[in-house]
Tab-separated table of C-alpha atoms and ligand atoms in Angstrom:
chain	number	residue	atom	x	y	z
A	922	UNK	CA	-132.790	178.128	-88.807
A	923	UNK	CA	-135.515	180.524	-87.881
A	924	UNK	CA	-137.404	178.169	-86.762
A	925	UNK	CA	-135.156	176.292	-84.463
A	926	UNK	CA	-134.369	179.424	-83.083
A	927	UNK	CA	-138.010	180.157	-82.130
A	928	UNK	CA	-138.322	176.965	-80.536
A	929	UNK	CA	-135.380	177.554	-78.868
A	930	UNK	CA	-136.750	180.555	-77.203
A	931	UNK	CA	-140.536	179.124	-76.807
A	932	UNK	CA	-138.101	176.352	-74.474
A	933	UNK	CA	-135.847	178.517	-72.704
A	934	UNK	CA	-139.143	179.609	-71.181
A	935	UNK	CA	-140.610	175.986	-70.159
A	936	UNK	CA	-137.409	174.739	-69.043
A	937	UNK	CA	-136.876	177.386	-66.906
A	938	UNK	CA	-139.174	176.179	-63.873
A	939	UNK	CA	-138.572	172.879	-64.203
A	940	UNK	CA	-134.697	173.439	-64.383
A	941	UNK	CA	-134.399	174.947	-61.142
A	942	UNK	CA	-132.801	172.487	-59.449
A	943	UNK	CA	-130.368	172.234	-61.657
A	944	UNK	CA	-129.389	175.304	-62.302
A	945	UNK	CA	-128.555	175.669	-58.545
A	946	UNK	CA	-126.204	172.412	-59.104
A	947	UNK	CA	-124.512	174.475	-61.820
A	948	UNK	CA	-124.452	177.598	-60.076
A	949	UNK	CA	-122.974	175.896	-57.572
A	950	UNK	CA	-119.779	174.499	-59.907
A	951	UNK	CA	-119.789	177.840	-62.020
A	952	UNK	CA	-118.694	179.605	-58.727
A	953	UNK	CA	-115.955	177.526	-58.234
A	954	UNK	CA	-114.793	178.135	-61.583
A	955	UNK	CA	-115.115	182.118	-60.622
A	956	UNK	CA	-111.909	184.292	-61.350
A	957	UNK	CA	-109.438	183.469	-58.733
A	958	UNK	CA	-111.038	180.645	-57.517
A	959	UNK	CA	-109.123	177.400	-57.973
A	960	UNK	CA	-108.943	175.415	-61.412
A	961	UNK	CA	-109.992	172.266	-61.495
A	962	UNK	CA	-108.038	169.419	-63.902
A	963	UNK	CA	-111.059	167.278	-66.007
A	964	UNK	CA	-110.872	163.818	-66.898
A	965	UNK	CA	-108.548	162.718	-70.123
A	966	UNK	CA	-109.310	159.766	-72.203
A	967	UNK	CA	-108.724	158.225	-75.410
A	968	UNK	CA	-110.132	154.977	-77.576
A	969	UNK	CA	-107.438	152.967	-77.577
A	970	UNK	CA	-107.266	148.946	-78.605
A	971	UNK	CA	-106.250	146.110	-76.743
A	972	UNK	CA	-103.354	145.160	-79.530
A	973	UNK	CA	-102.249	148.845	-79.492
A	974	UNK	CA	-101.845	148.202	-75.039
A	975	UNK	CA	-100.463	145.636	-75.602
A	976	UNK	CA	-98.419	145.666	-78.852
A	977	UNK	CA	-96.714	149.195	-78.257
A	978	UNK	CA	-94.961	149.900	-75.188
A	979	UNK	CA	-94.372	153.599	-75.971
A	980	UNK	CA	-98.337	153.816	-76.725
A	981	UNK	CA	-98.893	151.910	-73.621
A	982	UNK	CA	-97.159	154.501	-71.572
A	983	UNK	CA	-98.347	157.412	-73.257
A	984	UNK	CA	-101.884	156.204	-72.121
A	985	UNK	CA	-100.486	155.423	-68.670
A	986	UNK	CA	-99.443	159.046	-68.156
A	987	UNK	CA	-101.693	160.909	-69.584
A	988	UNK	CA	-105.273	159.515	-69.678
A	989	UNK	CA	-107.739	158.694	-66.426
A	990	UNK	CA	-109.881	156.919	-68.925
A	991	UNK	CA	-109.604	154.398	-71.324
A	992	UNK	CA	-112.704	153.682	-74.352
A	993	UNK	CA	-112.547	150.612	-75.601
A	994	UNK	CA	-113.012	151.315	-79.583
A	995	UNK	CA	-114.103	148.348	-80.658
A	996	UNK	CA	-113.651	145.417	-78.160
A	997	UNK	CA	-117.459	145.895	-76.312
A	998	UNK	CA	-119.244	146.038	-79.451
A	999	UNK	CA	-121.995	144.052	-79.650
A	1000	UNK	CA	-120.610	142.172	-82.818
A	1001	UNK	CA	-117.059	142.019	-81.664
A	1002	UNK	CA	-118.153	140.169	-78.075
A	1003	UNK	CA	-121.229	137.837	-79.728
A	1004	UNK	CA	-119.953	137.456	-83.851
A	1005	UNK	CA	-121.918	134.575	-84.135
A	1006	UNK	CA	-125.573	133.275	-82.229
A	1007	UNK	CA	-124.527	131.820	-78.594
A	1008	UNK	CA	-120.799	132.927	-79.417
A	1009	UNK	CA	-119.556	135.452	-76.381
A	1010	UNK	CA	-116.004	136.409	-76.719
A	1011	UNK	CA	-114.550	138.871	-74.181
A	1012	UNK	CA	-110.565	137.929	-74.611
A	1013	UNK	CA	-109.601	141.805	-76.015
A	1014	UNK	CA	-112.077	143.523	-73.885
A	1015	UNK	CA	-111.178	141.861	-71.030
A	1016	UNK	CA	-107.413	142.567	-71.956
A	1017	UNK	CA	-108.301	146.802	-71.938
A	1018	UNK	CA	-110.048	146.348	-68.788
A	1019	UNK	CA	-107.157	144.757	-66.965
A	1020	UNK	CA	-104.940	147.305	-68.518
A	1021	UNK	CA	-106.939	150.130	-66.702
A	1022	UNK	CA	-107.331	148.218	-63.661
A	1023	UNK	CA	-103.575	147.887	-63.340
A	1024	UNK	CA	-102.650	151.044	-64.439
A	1025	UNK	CA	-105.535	152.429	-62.179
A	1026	UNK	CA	-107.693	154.044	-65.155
A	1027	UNK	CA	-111.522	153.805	-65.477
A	1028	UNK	CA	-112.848	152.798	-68.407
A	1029	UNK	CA	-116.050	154.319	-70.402
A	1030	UNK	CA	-118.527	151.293	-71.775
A	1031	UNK	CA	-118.421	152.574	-75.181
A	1032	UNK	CA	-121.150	151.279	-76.908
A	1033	UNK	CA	-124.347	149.334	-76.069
A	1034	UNK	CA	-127.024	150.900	-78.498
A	1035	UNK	CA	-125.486	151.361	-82.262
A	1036	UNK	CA	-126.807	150.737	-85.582
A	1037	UNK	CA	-123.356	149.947	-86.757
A	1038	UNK	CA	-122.713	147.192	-83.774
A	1039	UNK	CA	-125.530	144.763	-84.672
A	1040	UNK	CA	-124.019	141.534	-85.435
A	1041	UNK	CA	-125.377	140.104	-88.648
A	1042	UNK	CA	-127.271	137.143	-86.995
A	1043	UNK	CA	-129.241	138.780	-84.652
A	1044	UNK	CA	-130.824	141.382	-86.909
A	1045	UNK	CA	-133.871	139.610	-87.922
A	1046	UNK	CA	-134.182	138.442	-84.615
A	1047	UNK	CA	-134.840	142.150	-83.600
A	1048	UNK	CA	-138.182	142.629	-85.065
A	1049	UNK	CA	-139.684	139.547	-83.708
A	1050	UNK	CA	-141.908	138.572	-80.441
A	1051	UNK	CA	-139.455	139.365	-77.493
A	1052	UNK	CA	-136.848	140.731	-79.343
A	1053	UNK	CA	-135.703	143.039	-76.741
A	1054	UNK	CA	-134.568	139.771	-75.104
A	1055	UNK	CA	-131.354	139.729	-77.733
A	1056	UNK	CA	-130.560	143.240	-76.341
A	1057	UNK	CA	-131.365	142.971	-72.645
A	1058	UNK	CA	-129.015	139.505	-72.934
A	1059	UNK	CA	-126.055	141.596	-74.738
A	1060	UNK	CA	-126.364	143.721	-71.469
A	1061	UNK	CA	-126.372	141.293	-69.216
A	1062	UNK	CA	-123.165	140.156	-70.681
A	1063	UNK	CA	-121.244	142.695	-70.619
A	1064	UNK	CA	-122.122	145.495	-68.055
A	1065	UNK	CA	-122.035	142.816	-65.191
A	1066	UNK	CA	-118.724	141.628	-66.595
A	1067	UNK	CA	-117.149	145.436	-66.371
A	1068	UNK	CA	-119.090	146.793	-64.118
A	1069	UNK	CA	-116.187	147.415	-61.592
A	1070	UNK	CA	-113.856	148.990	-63.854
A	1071	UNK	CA	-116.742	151.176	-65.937
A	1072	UNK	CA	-118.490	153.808	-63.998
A	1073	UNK	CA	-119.534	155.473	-67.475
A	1074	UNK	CA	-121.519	153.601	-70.269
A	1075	UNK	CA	-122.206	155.373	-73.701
A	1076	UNK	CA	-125.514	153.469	-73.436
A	1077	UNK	CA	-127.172	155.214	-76.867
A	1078	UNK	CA	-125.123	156.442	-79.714
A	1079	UNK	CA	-125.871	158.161	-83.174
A	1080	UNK	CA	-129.561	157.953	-82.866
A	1081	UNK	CA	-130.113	160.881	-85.402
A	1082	UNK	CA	-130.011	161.201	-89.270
A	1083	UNK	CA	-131.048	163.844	-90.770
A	1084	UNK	CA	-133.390	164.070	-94.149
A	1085	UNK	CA	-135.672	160.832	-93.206
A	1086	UNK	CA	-138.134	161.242	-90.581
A	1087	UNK	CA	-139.977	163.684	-88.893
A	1088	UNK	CA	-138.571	163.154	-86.014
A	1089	UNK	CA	-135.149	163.335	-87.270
A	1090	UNK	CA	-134.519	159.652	-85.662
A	1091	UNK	CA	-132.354	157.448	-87.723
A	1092	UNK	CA	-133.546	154.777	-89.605
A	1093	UNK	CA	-131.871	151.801	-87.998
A	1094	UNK	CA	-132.684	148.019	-87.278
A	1095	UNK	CA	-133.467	149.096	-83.260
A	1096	UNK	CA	-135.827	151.745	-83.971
A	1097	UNK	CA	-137.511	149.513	-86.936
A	1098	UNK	CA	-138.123	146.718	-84.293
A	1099	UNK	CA	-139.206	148.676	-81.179
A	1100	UNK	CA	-139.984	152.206	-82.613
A	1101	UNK	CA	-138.836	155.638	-81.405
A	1102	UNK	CA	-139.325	154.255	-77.593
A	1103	UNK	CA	-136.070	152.204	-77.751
A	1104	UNK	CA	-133.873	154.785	-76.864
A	1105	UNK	CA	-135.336	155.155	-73.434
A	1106	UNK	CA	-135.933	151.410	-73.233
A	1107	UNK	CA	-131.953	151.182	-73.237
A	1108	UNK	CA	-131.223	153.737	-70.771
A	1109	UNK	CA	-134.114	151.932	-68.287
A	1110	UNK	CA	-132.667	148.532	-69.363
A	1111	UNK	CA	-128.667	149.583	-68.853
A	1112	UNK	CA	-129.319	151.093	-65.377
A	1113	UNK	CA	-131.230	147.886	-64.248
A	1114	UNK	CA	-127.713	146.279	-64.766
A	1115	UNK	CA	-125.658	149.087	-63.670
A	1116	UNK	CA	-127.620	151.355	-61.005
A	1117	UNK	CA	-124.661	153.257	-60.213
A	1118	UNK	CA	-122.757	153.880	-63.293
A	1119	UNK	CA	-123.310	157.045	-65.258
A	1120	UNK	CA	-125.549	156.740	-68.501
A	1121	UNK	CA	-124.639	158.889	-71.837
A	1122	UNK	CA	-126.396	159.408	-74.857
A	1123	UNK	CA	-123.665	160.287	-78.060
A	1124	UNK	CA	-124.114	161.506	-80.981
A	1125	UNK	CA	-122.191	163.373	-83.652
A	1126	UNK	CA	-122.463	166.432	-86.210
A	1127	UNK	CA	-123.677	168.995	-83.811
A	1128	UNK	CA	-120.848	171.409	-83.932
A	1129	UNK	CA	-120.953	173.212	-87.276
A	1130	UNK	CA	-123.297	176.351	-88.416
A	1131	UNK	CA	-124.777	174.651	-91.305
A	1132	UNK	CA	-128.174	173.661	-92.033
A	1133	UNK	CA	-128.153	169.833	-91.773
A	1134	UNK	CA	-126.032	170.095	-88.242
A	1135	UNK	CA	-128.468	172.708	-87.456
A	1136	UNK	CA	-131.312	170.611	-87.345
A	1137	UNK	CA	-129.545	168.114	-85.934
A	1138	UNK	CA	-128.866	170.228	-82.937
A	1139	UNK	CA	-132.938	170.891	-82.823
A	1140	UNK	CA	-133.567	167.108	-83.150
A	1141	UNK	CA	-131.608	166.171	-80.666
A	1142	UNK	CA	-132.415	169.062	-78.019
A	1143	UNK	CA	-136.401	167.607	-78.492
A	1144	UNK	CA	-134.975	164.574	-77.699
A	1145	UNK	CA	-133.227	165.462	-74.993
A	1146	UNK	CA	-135.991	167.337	-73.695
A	1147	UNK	CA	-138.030	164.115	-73.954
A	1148	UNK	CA	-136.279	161.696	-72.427
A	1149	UNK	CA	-135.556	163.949	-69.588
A	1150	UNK	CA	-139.482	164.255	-68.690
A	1151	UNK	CA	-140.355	161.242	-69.506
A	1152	UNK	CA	-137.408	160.335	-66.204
A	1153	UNK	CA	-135.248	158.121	-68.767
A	1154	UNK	CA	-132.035	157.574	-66.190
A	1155	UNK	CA	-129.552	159.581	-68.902
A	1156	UNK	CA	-127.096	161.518	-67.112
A	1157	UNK	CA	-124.712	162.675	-69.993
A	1158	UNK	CA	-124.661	164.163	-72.956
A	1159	UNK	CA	-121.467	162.975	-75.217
A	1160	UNK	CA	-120.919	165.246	-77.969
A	1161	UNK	CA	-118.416	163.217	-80.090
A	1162	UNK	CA	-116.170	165.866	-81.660
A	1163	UNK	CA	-114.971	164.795	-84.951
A	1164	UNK	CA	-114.007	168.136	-86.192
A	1165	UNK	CA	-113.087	168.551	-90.061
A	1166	UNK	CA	-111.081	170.886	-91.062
A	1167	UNK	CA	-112.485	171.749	-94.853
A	1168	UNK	CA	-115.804	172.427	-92.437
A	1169	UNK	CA	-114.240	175.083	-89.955
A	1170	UNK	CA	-115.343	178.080	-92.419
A	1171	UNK	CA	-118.800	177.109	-90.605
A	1172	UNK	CA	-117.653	177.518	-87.321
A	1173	UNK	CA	-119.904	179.534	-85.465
A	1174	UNK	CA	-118.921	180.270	-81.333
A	1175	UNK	CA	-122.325	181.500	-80.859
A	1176	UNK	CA	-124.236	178.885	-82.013
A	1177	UNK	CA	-122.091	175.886	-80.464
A	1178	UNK	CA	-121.856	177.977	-76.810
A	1179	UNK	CA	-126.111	177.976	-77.480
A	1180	UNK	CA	-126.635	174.216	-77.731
A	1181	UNK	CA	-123.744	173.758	-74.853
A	1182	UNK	CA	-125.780	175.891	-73.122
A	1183	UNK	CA	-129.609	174.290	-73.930
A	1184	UNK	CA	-128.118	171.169	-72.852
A	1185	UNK	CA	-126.600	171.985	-69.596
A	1186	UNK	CA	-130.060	174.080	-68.812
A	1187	UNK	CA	-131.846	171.001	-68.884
A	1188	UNK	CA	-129.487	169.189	-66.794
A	1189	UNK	CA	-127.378	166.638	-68.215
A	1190	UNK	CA	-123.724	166.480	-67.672
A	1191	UNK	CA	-121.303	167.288	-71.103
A	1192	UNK	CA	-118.503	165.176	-72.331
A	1193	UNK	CA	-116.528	166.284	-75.278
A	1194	UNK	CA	-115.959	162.630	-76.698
A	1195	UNK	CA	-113.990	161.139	-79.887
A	1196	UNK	CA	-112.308	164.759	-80.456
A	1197	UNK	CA	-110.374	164.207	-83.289
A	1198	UNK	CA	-109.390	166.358	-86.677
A	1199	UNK	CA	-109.842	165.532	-90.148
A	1200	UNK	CA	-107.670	167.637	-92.086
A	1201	UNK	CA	-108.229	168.786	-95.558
A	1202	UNK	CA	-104.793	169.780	-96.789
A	1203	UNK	CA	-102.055	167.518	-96.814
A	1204	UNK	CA	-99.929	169.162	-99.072
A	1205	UNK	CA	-98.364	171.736	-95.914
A	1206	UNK	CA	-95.263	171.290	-94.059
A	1207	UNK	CA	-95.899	169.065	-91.112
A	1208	UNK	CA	-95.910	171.937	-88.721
A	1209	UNK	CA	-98.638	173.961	-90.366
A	1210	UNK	CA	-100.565	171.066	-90.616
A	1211	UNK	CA	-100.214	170.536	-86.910
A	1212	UNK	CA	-100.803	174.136	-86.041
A	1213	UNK	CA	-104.362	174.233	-87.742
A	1214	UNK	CA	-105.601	171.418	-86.400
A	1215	UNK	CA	-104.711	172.601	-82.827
A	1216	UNK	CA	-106.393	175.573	-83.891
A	1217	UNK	CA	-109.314	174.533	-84.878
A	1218	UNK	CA	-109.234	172.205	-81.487
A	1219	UNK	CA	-108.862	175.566	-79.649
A	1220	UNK	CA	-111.575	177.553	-81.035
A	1221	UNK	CA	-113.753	174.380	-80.381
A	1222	UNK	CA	-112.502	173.961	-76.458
A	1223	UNK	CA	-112.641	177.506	-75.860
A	1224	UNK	CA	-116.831	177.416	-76.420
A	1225	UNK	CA	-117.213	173.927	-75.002
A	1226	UNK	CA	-114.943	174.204	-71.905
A	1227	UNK	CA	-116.739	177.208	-70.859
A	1228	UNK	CA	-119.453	175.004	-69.750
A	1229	UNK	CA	-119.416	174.020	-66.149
A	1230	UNK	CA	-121.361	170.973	-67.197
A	1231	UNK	CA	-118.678	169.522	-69.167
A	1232	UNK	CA	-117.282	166.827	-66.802
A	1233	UNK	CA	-115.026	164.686	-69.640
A	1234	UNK	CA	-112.888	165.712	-72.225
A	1235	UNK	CA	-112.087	162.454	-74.356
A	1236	UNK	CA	-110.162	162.195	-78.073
A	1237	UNK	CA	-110.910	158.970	-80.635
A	1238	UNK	CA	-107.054	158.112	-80.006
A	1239	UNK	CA	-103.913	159.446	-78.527
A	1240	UNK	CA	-101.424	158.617	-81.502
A	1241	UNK	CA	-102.226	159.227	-85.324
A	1242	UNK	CA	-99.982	156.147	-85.504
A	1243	UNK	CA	-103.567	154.376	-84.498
A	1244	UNK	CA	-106.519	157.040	-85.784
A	1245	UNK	CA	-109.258	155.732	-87.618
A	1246	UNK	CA	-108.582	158.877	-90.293
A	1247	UNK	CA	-107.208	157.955	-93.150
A	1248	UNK	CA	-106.011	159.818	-95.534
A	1249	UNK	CA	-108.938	159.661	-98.378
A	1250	UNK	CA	-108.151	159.404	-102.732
A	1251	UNK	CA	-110.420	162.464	-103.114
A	1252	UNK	CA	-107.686	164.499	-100.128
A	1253	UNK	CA	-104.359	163.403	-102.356
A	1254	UNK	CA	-106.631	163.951	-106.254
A	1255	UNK	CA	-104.310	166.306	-108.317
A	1256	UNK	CA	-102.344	167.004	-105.631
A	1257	UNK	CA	-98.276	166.405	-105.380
A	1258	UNK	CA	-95.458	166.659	-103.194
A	1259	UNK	CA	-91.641	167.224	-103.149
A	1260	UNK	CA	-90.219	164.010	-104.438
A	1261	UNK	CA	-90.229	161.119	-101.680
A	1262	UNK	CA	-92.317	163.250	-99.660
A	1263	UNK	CA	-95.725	162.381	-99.470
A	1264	UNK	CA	-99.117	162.914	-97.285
A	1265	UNK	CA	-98.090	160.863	-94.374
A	1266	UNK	CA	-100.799	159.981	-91.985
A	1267	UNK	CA	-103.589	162.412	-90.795
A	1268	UNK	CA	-102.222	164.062	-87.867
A	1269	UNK	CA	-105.769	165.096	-86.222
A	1270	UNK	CA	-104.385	163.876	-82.778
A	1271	UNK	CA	-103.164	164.848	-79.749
A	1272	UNK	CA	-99.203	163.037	-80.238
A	1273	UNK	CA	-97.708	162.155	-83.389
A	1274	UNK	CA	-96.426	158.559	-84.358
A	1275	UNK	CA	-93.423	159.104	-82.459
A	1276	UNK	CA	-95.732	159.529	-79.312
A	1277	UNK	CA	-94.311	162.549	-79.659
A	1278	UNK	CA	-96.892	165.777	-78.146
A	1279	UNK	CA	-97.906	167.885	-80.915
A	1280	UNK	CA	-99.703	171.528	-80.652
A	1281	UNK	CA	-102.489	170.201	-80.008
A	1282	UNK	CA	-101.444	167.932	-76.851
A	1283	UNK	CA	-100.627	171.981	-75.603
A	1284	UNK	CA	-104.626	172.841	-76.178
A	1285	UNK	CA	-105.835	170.042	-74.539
A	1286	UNK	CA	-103.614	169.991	-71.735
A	1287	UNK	CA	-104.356	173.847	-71.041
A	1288	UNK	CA	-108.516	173.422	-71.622
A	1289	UNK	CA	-108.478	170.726	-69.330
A	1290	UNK	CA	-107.647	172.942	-66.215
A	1291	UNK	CA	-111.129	174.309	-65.930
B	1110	XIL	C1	-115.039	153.489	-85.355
B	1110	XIL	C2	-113.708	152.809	-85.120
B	1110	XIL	O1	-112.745	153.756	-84.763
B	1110	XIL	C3	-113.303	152.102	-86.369
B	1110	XIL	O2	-112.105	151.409	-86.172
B	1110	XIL	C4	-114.411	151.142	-86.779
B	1110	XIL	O3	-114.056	150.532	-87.992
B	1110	XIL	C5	-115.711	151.886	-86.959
B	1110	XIL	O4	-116.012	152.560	-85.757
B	1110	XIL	N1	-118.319	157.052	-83.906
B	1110	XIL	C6	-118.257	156.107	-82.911
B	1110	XIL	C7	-117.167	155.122	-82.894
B	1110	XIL	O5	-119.061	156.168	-81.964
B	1110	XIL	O6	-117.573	153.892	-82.329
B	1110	XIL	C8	-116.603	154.919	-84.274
B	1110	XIL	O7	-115.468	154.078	-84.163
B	1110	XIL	C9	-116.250	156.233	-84.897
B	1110	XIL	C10	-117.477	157.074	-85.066
């Protein structure tokens, strides 16, 4: 911890000079954001799925009025659009990009560069002479395809792991076939095919004050830092927000508003993407449940928010009818409830299964006027 804070400060001095011009950019949206001055309203999306769209009217409209963007959760995926060599399928992810075009959404490209999206097949292909062709191909398949609808592309995402490398990169099939350089290679190779669109790097476990998501938070600053001198077109920062309940004890303002801060300095744009809450208790009435995790969502928002470089404020799902959290055997070990009562679903998201707004739709709706 020490010593990220010393390099912290050994930056703040560096960065200084060269952040000059974008500091007056900032300056520039802090004062509009000055007391009195007029709010603005950010951005709202969620990950949503084409059968969700399209199978749940009452979903469907929940997205329509609430949410200017749309993130595909699974449909662009490199293994969901090619599952097998010479096999491109685009039917769902065309389906969620006609639902935003009708309903007059954009959608966010969500997600090019993933250890977790490599289709099986072209894995070994990776590693071999010109196999950045697989990858530039993948690109060209999709960001063409979308290109009208998707102004935003989460272009790298989860590049980090901590306890591996000196570098704190993750080990991963991309960075095994093309070393550490990939991650700019994919920024230079994504705005070839979409010069206008707005480039993100994403990455989780930033947000808590404990050692492993410390050093992440250092990691990830260097690389930040890198990328931007080495003129890597990366606009955005997404800092996916899967916040945990059992982990809030760590919470630290101070250290979050720090990072916020180190990243905005050095001139990338913030999103707050794939907010959602793991909760750790599920034996509490319904309301309590509901009121801690839009706590915990408000004590996060409050430090992020107060960032005039956050231009995006996006959860993974609207509905806990459709989150990816499920409720684990380790959250319901030893524990019981009133006869025919039971845990229900995790309710870590903005409406409940009714499409019903909980507390924390209030939160959200409140941090986004800015
Ligand atoms: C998740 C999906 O929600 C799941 O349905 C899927 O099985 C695995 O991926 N970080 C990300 C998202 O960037 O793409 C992940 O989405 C959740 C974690």
């Amino acid at each position: 911890m020490a010593d990220t804070l010393r390099w912290l400060d050994r930056r703040r001095f560096v960065l200084a000079a060269a952040a000059a011009p974008f500091v007056a950019a900032i300056a520039t949206a802090a004062c509009s954001a000055a007391p009195g001055a007029a709010k603005r309203r950010l951005p709202f999306g969620a990950a949503v799925r084409a059968e969700q769209v399209y199978g749940n009217a009452a979903f469907a409209a929940a997205i329509d009025q609430h949410c200017q963007i749309i993130v595909p959760e699974i449909e662009l995926n490199w293994d969901k659009v090619s599952p097998s060599e010479g096999d491109l399928n685009f039917y769902q992810a065309d389906q969620l990009a006609d639902f935003a075009t009708r309903h007059g959404k954009k959608m966010t490209g969500h997600v090019l560069v993933w250890h977790l999206s490599i289709p099986n097949w072209a894995k070994p292909g990776l590693g071999q002479t010109g196999g950045w062709e697989l990858v530039r191909r993948y690109f060209a398949s999709v960001i063409p395809r979308y290109g009208t609808v998707t102004d935003h592309w989460d272009v790298v995402n989860e590049p980090l792991l901590m306890g591996h490398r000196q570098d704190g990169l993750r080990p991963s099939p991309y960075l095994d076939a093309f070393g550490p350089s990939y991650i700019a290679r994919a920024f230079h190779e994504a705005h070839v095919f979409a010069p206008h669109a707005k480039l993100s790097l994403n990455e989780f476990g930033t947000t808590y004050d404990f050692k492993e998501e410390h050093d992440k938070r250092y990691f990830m600053l260097k690389m930040l830092e890198s990328l931007k001198k080495s003129g890597a077109p990366i606009h955005g920062v997404g800092l996916q927000s899967h916040l945990e309940l059992a982990k809030q004890g760590s919470f630290n303002p101070k250290v979050l508003a720090e990072f916020v801060k180190e990243i905005a300095g050095m001139g990338y744009e913030i999103r707050i993407t794939e907010l959602d809450v793991r909760e750790s208790d599920y034996t509490a009435p319904a309301d309590v449940r509901d009121m801690r995790v839009a706590d915990a969502v408000r004590r996060y928002l409050d430090v992020v928010t107060a960032s005039p470089a956050l231009t995006e404020i996006s959860c993974w799902g609207l509905s806990d009818a459709f989150s990816w959290l499920g409720v684990l055997p380790e959250d319901l070990a030893g524990k019981q409830w009133p006869a025919g009562q039971g845990p229900g679903l995790n309710r870590g998201l903005p409406f409940n299964s009714d499409m019903q707004p909980k507390p924390m739709w209030n939160v959200l709706d409140a941090a986004l006027n800015v």
